[in-house]
XYZ file of C-alpha atoms in Angstrom:
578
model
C -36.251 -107.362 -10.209
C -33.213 -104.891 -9.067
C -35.670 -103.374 -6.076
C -34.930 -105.831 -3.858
C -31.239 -105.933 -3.815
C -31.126 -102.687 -4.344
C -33.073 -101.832 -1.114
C -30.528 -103.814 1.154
C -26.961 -102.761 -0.942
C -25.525 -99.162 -0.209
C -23.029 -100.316 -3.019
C -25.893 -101.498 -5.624
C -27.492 -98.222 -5.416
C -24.621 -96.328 -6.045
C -23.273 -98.462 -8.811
C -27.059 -98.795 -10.712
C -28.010 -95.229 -12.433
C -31.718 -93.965 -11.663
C -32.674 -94.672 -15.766
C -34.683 -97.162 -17.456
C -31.718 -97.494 -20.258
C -31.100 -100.787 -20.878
C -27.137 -100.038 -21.391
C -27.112 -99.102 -18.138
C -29.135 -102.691 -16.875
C -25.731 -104.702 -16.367
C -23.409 -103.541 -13.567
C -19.806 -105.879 -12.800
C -18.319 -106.200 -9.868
C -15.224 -108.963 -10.323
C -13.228 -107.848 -6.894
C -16.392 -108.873 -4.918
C -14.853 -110.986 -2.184
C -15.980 -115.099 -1.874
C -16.675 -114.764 -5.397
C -20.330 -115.630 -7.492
C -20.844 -118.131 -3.865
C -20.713 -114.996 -1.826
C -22.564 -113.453 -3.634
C -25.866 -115.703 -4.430
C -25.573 -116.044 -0.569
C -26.362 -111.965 -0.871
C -28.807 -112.203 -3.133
C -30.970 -114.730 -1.501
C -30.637 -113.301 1.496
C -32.067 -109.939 -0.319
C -34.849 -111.976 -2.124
C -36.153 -113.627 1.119
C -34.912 -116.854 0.311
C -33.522 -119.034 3.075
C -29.671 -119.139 3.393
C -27.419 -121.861 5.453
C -24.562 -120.176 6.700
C -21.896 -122.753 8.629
C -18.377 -122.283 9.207
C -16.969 -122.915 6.003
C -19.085 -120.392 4.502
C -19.849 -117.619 6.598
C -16.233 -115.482 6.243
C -16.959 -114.820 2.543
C -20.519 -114.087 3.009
C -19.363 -111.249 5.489
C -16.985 -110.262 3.458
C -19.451 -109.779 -0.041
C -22.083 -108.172 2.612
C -19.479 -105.507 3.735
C -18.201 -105.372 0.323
C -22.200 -104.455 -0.871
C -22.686 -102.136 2.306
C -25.383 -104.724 3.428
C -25.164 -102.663 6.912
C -28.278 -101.764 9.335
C -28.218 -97.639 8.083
C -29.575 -99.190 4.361
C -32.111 -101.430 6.479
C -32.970 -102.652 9.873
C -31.786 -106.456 10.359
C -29.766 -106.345 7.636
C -27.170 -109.410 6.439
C -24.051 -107.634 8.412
C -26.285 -107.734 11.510
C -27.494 -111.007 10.772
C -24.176 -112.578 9.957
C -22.464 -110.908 13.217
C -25.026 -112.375 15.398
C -24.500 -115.555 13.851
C -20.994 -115.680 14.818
C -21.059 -114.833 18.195
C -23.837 -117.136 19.165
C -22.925 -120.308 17.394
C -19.439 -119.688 15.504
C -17.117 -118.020 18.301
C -18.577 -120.304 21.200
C -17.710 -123.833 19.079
C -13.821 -125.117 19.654
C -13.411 -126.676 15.989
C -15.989 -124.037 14.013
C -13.604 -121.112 15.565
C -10.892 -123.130 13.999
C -12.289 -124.015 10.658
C -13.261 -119.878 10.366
C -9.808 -119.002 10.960
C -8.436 -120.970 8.440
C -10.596 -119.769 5.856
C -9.564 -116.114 6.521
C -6.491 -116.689 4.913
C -7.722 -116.542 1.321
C -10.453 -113.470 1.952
C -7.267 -111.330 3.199
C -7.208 -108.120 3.952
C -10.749 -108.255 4.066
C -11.034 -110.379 7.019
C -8.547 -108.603 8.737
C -9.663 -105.549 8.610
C -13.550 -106.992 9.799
C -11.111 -108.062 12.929
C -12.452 -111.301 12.217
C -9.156 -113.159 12.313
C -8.675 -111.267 15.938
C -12.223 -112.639 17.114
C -10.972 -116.069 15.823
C -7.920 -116.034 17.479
C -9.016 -114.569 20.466
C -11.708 -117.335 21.068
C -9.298 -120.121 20.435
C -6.615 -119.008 22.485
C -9.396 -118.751 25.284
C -10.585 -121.926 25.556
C -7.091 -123.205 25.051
C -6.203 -121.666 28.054
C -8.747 -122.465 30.537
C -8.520 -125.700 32.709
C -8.777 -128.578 31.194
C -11.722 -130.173 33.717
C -14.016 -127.579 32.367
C -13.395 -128.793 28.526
C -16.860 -130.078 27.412
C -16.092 -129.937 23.797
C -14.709 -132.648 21.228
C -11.361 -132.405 20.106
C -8.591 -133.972 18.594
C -6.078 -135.934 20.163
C -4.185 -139.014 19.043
C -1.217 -138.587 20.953
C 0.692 -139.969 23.965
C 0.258 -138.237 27.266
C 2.544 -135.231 28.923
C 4.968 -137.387 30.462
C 3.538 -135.849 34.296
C 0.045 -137.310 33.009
C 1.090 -140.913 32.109
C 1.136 -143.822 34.350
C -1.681 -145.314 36.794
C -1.825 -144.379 40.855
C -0.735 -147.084 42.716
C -3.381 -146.141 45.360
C -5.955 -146.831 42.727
C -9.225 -148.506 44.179
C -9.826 -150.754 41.394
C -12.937 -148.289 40.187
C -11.246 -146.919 36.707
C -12.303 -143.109 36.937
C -13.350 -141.803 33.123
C -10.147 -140.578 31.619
C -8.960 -136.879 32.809
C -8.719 -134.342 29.834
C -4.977 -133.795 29.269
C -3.520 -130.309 29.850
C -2.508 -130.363 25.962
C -5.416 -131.353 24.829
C -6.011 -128.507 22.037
C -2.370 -128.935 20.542
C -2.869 -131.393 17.842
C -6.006 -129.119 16.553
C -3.590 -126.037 16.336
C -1.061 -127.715 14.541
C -3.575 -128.017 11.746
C -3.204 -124.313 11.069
C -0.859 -122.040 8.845
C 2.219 -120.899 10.386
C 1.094 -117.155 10.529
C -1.916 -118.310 12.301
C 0.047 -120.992 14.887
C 2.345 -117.903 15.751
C -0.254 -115.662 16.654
C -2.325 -118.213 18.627
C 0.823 -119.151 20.795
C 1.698 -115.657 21.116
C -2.098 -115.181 22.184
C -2.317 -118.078 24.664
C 1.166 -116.915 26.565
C -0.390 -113.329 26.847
C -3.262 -115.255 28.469
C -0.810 -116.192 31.392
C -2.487 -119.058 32.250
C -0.490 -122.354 29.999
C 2.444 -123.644 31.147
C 5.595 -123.028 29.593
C 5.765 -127.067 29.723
C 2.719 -127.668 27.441
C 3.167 -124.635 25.007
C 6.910 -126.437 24.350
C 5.105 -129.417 23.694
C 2.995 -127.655 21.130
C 5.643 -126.131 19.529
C 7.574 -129.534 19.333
C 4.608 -131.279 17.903
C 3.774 -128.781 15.162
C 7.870 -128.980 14.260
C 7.593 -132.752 13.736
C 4.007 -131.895 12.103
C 5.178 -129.380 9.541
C 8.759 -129.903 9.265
C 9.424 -132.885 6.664
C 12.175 -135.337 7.759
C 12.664 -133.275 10.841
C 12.302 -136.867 13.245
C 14.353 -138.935 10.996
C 16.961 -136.355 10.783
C 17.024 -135.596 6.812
C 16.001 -132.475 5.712
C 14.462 -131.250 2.328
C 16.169 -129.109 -0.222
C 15.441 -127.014 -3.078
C 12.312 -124.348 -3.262
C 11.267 -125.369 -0.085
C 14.600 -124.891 2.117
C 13.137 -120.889 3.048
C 9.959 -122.236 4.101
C 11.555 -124.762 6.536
C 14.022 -121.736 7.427
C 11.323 -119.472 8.070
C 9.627 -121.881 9.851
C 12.261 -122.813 11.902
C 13.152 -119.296 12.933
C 9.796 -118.851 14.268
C 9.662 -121.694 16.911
C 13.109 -120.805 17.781
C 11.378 -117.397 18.586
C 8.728 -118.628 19.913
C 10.334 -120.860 22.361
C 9.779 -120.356 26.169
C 12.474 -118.851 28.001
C 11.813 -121.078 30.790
C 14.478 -123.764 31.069
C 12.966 -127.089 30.571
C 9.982 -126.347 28.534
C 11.531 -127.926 26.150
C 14.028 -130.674 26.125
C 17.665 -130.763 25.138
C 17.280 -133.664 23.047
C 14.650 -131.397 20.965
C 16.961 -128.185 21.073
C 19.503 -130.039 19.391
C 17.059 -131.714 16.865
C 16.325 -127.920 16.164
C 20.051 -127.181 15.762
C 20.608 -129.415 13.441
C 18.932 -128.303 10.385
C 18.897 -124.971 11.476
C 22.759 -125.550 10.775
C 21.969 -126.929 7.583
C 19.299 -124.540 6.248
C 21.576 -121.719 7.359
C 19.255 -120.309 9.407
C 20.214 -116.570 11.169
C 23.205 -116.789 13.326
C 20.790 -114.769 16.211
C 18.184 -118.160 16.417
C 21.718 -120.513 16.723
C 23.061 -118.614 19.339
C 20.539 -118.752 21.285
C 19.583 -122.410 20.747
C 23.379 -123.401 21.205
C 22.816 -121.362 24.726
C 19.671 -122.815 25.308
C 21.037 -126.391 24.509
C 24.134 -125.419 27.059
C 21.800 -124.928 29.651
C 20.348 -128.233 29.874
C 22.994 -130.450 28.000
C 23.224 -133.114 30.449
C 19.393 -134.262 28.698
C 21.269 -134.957 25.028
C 22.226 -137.681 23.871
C 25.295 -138.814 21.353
C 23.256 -139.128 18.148
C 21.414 -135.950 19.114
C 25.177 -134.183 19.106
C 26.498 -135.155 15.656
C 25.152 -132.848 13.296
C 26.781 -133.219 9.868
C 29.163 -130.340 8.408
C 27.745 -127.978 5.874
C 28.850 -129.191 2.715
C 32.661 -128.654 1.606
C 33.940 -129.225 5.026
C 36.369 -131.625 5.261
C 34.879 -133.492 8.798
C 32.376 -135.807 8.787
C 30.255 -133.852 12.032
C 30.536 -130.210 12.599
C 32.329 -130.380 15.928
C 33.114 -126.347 16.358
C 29.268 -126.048 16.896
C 29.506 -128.522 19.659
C 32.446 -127.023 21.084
C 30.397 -124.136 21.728
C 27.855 -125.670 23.656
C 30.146 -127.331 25.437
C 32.031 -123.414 26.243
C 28.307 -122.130 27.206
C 27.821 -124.979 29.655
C 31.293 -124.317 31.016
C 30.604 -120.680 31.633
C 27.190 -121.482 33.026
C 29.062 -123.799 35.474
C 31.809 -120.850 36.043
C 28.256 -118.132 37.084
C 27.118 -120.555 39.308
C 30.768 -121.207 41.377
C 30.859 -117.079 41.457
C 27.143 -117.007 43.271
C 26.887 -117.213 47.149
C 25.649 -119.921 49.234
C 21.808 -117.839 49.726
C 21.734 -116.955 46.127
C 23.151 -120.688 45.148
C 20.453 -122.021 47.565
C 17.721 -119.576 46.026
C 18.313 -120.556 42.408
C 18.142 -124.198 43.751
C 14.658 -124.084 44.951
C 13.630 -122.123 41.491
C 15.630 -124.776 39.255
C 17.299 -121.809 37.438
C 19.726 -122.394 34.590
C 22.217 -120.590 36.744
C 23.204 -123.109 38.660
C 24.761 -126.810 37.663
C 24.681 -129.805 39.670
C 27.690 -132.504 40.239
C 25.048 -134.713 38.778
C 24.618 -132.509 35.025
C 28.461 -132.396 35.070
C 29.110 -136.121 35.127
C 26.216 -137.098 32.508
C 27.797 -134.007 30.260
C 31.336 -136.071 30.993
C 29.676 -139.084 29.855
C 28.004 -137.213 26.794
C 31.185 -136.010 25.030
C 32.966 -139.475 25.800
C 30.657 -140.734 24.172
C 30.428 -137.928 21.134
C 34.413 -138.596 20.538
C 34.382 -141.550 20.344
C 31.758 -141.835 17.661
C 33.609 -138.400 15.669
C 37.225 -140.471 16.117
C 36.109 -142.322 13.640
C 36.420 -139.763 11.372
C 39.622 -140.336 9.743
C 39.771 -136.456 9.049
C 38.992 -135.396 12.283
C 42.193 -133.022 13.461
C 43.502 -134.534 16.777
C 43.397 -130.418 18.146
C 39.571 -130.567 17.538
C 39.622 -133.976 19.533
C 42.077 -132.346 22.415
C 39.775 -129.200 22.839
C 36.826 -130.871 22.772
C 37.392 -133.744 25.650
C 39.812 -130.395 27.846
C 36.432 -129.097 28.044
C 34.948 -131.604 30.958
C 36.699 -130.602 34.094
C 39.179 -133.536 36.224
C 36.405 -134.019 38.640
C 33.552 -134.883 36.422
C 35.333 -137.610 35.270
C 35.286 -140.231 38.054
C 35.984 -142.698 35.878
C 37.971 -142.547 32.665
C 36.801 -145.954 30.817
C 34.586 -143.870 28.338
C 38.013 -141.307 27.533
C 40.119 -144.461 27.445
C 37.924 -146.135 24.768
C 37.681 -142.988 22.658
C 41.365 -142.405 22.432
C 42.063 -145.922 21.775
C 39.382 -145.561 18.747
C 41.228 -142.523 17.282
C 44.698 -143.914 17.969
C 42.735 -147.035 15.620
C 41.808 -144.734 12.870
C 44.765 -142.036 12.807
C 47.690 -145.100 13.031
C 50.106 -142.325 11.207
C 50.396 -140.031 14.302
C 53.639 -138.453 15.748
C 55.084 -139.164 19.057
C 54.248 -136.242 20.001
C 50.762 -136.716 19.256
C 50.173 -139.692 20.350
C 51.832 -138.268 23.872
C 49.297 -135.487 23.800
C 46.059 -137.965 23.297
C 47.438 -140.229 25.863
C 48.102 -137.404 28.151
C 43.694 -136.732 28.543
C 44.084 -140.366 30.450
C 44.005 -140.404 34.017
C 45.226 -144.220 34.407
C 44.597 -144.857 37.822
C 40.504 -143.660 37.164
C 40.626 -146.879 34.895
C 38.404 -149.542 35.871
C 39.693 -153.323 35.779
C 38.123 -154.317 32.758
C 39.714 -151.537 30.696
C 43.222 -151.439 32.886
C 42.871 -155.550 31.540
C 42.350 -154.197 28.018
C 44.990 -150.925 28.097
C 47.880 -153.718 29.013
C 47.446 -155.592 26.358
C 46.782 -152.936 23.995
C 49.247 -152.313 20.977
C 48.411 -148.819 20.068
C 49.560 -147.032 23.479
C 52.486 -145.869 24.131
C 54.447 -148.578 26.335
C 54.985 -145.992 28.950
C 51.064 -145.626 29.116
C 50.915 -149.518 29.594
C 53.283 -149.469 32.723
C 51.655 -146.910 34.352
C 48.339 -148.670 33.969
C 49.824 -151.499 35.154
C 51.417 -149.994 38.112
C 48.596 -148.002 39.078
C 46.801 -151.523 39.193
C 49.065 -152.957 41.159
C 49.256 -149.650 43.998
C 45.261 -150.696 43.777
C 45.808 -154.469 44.672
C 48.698 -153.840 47.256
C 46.243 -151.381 49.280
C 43.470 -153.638 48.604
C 45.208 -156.008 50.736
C 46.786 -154.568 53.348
C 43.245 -153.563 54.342
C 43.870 -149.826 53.034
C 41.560 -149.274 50.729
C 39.210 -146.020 51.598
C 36.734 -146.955 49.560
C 36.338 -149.378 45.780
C 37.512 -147.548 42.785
C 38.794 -144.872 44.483
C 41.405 -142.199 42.780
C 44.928 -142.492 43.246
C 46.191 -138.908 42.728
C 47.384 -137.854 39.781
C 50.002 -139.872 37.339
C 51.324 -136.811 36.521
C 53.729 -137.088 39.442
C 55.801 -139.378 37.469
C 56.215 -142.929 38.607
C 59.399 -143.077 36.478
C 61.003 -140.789 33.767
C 59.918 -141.489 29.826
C 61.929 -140.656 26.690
C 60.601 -139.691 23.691
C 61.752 -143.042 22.404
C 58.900 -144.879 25.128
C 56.076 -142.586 23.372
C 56.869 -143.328 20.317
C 56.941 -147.480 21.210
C 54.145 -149.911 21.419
C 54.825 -152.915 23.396
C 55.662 -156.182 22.123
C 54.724 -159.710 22.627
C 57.777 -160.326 24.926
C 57.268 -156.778 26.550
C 53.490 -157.679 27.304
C 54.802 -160.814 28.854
C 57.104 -159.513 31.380
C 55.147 -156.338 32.467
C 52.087 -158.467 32.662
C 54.368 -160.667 35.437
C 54.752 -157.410 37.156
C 51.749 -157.729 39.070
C 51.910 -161.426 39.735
C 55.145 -160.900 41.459
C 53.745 -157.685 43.078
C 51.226 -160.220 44.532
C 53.498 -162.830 45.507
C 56.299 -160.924 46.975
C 53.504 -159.024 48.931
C 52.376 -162.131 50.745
C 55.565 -163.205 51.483
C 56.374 -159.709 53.013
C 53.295 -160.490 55.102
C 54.531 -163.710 56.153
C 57.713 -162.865 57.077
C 56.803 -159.424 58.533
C 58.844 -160.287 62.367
C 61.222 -162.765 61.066
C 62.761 -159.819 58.458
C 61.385 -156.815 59.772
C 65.404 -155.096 59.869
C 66.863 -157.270 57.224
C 65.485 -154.382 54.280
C 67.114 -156.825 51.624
C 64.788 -158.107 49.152
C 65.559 -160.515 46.299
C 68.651 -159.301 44.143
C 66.063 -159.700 41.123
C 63.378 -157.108 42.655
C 62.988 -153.857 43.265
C 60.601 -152.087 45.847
C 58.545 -148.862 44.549
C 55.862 -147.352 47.189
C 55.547 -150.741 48.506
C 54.918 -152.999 45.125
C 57.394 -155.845 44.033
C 58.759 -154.439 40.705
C 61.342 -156.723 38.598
C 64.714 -154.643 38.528
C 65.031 -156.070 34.447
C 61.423 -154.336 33.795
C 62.689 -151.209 35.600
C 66.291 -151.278 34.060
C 64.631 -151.746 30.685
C 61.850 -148.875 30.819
C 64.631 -146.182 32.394
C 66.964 -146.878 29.558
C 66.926 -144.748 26.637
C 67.425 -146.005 22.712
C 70.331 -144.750 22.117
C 71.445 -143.798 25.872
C 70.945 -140.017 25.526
C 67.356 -138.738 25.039
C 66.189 -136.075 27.099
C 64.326 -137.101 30.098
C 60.528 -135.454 30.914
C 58.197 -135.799 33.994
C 55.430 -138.235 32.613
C 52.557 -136.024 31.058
C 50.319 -138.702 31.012
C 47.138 -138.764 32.519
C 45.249 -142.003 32.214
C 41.886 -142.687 31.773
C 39.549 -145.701 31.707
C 37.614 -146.842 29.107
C 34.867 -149.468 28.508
C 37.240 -151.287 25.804
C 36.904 -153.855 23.308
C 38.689 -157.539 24.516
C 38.638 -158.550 20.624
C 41.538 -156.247 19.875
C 44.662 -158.121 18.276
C 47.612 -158.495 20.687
C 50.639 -159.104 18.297
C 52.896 -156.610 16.933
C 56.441 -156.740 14.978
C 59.182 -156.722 17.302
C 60.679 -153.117 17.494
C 65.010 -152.427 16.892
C 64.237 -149.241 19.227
C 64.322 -150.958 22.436
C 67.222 -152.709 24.234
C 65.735 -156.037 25.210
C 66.954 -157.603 28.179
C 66.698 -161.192 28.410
């Protein structure tokens, strides 16, 4: 019974003595690899007995034949033979079999490895990944939306639906069934192919994230035993990430930030997502930029980490104002992340108006993290100030305990005249700023509606130059001030006698052209009908001797609320003139 397995095993022949003593009948060989399966698969092979081999099988009957030195020098057409034939006609040349080997490699290690079958695996995979997808004949799986170049019908169509194209992602959702050893060697295989777009292997590596990554979409992240596994795993698509910009999008590279922040993942893979993310930050959104602080931290989001995407973009921006026109024009037609457009700068503007005035509502938020943060957007980004406007108002809401001197530096990000109507509207009647804030508004508005109508408008919503010119001197004492219901009242009849006094100049314009007296009541600045107790009462001081400083402020508009209370307690700090 032992001559035929002994004439097809090297192994058995050494292992079995030449001696009809029964001791030495039993041999055992526990480390055989695949187990008493793999085996019996041997031995029925060595018996003449028919053996199915299929995918699932047919690593650990390799194995136990290599193991038992089944090879062709013991007999001609021997298992090893057999089995190697087997895989190259049937196993290497299916898309899912090549797939469903590879994965069972991974408990017959290093013995598969070392038969280079997890090479041969991976090597057939990552070729048919990579060739084009019209010539994919085989099944796979795929129950996800379209790339978003492959969605959408041709206008042009003919009414004839053609049968639906194979999509140039087609083999990612397969892939992400696999190990993350295996997934790292495949991707790393299918970019040395040279072939896949750096488009469609970020799309892989974004669906196996959101595949393998628990809470990673919802934005919670697991704890415990499990926290190195979703560090390790994070590491590695942060590695494997292509370094072209766009293959991925900025909305995912934060996503990736953010537990990579949590999970205290290598300071190497944040860098280079924060400078990743800085490259294409005008694609983010606010929720995508408040990631939480590590616990113990006294903020609610981690704003230093933003900050520094914010100082990456900035520098990015500083390259690409160094460059040349030809090399400026060159890195234009290659969409490099050297260069940023007016466009990026204004959505980035928009983005961190946005992101502070969600964080103001931290009540813990510093009002120096606030300051650095909304310094970092350049003057002209801004066009319009409405989204700065509302997030200072928000802060000066939750932070009601501020200094004059704090509340001058907030109000001094504004840039009043970049105010639209509906927040200049709002910003009047507002009781947290500073009064001096509300005149300037106002008078900005009303420099806006005397141009309007003497026809010298360049163009709607147009900037003003800068408030910081000082329309009229401030105190320490108008900072520190909020405006009351009778100081609302009169400044808010600023601009209807701006308006009225206007038209009558227009009226009157030969009849009084050298009189050059106006109404004892009135005073004229830059053209606009000012009342002289409004201007008497915002030059005076509280107690007649504060020190006098140029107007810092800078106004802003902002898309505000018009539910905000109006009333206030009347103030001792201001001389009211009645």
């Amino acid at each position: 019974m032992q001559f035929p397995l002994l004439s097809k095993s090297s192994r058995l022949q050494k292992l079995v003595a030449p001696t009809t003593d029964e001791s030495h009948n039993e041999i055992h060989i526990p480390d055989i690899p695949g187990g008493p399966a793999a085996f019996e698969i041997c031995a029925k092979f060595c018996y003449g007995m028919t053996v199915t081999l299929n995918a699932y099988n047919v690593v650990a009957a390799r194995c136990a034949a290599e193991y038992l030195e089944m090879h062709e020098a013991v007999e001609k057409g021997n298992l090893i033979y057999k089995i190697e034939v087997f895989l190259n006609t049937s196993i290497f040349r299916s898309w899912k079999d090549s797939i469903i080997v590879l994965q069972t490699t991974k408990s017959l290690l290093p013995w598969s490895e070392d038969l280079k079958l997890v090479t041969h695996c991976i090597d057939s995979i990552a070729s048919k990944a990579s060739i084009h997808a019209c010539k994919v004949e085989w099944s796979y799986t795929y129950n996800r939306k379209n790339l978003l170049s492959e969605n959408g019908l041709d206008p042009h169509w003919n009414a004839i639906k053609e049968q639906q194209s194979v999509p140039k992602d087609w083999w990612v959702e397969d892939l992400c069934e696999l190990e993350m050893d295996f997934f790292k060697q495949l991707i790393m295989a299918i970019k040395a192919k040279g072939t896949m777009s750096s488009e469609v292997i970020g799309e892989a590596l974004k669906a196996y994230t959101y595949r393998r990554l628990p809470g990673f979409g919802e934005g919670s992240m697991i704890n415990g035993s499990d926290a190195m596994k979703s560090r390790s795993l994070l590491e590695t698509i942060i590695w494997l990430l292509p370094a072209e910009k766009g293959s991925v999008s900025g909305s995912f590279l934060l996503k990736l930030l953010r537990p990579a922040s949590l999970l205290d993942c290598s300071e190497m893979g944040k860098k280079e997502l924060i400078k990743r993310i800085g490259h294409q930050l005008e694609e983010a959104s606010v929720p995508d930029l408040l990631i939480p602080s590590m616990v113990g931290e006294e903020t609610v989001y981690d704003t230093d980490i933003v900050l520094s995407i914010l100082e990456e973009f900035v520098m990015q921006d500083n390259n690409a104002a160094q460059t040349t026109p030809k090399v400026s024009e060159m890195l234009e037609e290659t969409k490099s992340p050297a260069l940023v457009s007016g466009g990026s700068k204004i959505l980035v503007a928009k983005l961190v108006d946005g992101y502070l005035a969600e964080i103001a509502k931290d009540p813990n938020l510093p009002l120096s993290k606030f300051v650095d943060l909304a310094e970092m957007v350049s003057a002209n980004s801004r066009p319009v100030h409405d989204g700065l406007y509302r997030a200072i108002d928000m802060y000066l809401k939750e932070h009601p305990g501020l200094s004059k001197s704090e509340r001058k530096k907030i109000c001094g990000l504004m840039d009043c005249k970049k105010l639209s109507v509906n927040a200049c509207t709002h910003a009047v009647q507002n009781e947290r700023l500073p009064l001096r804030v509300v005149v300037q508004v106002l008078f900005f508005e009303q420099v806006r509606a005397a141009a309007a109508t003497a026809g010298r408008t360049e163009n709607s919503g147009g900037s003003y130059g800068s408030s910081r010119s000082g329309v009229t001197t401030n105190t320490e004492d108008d900072w520190d001030g909020v405006p009351t219901v009778e100081d609302l009242n009169s400044l808010k009849s600023m601009k209807l006698m701006g308006c009225k006094e206007s038209q009558r100049s227009g009226s009157s314009n030969n009849a009084g052209k050298n009189n050059g007296n106006h109404k004892a009541g009135s005073i004229e600045v830059k053209g606009v009908m000012m009342p002289r107790k409004i201007l008497g009462k915002l030059l005076s001081s509280k107690g007649q001797g504060g020190e006098n400083s140029s107007s810092d402020t800078s106004g802003s508009p902002g898309s505000a609320n018009q539910d905000e209370s109006k009333s206030t307690p009347s103030r001792n700090t201001r001389r009211h003139v009645s």
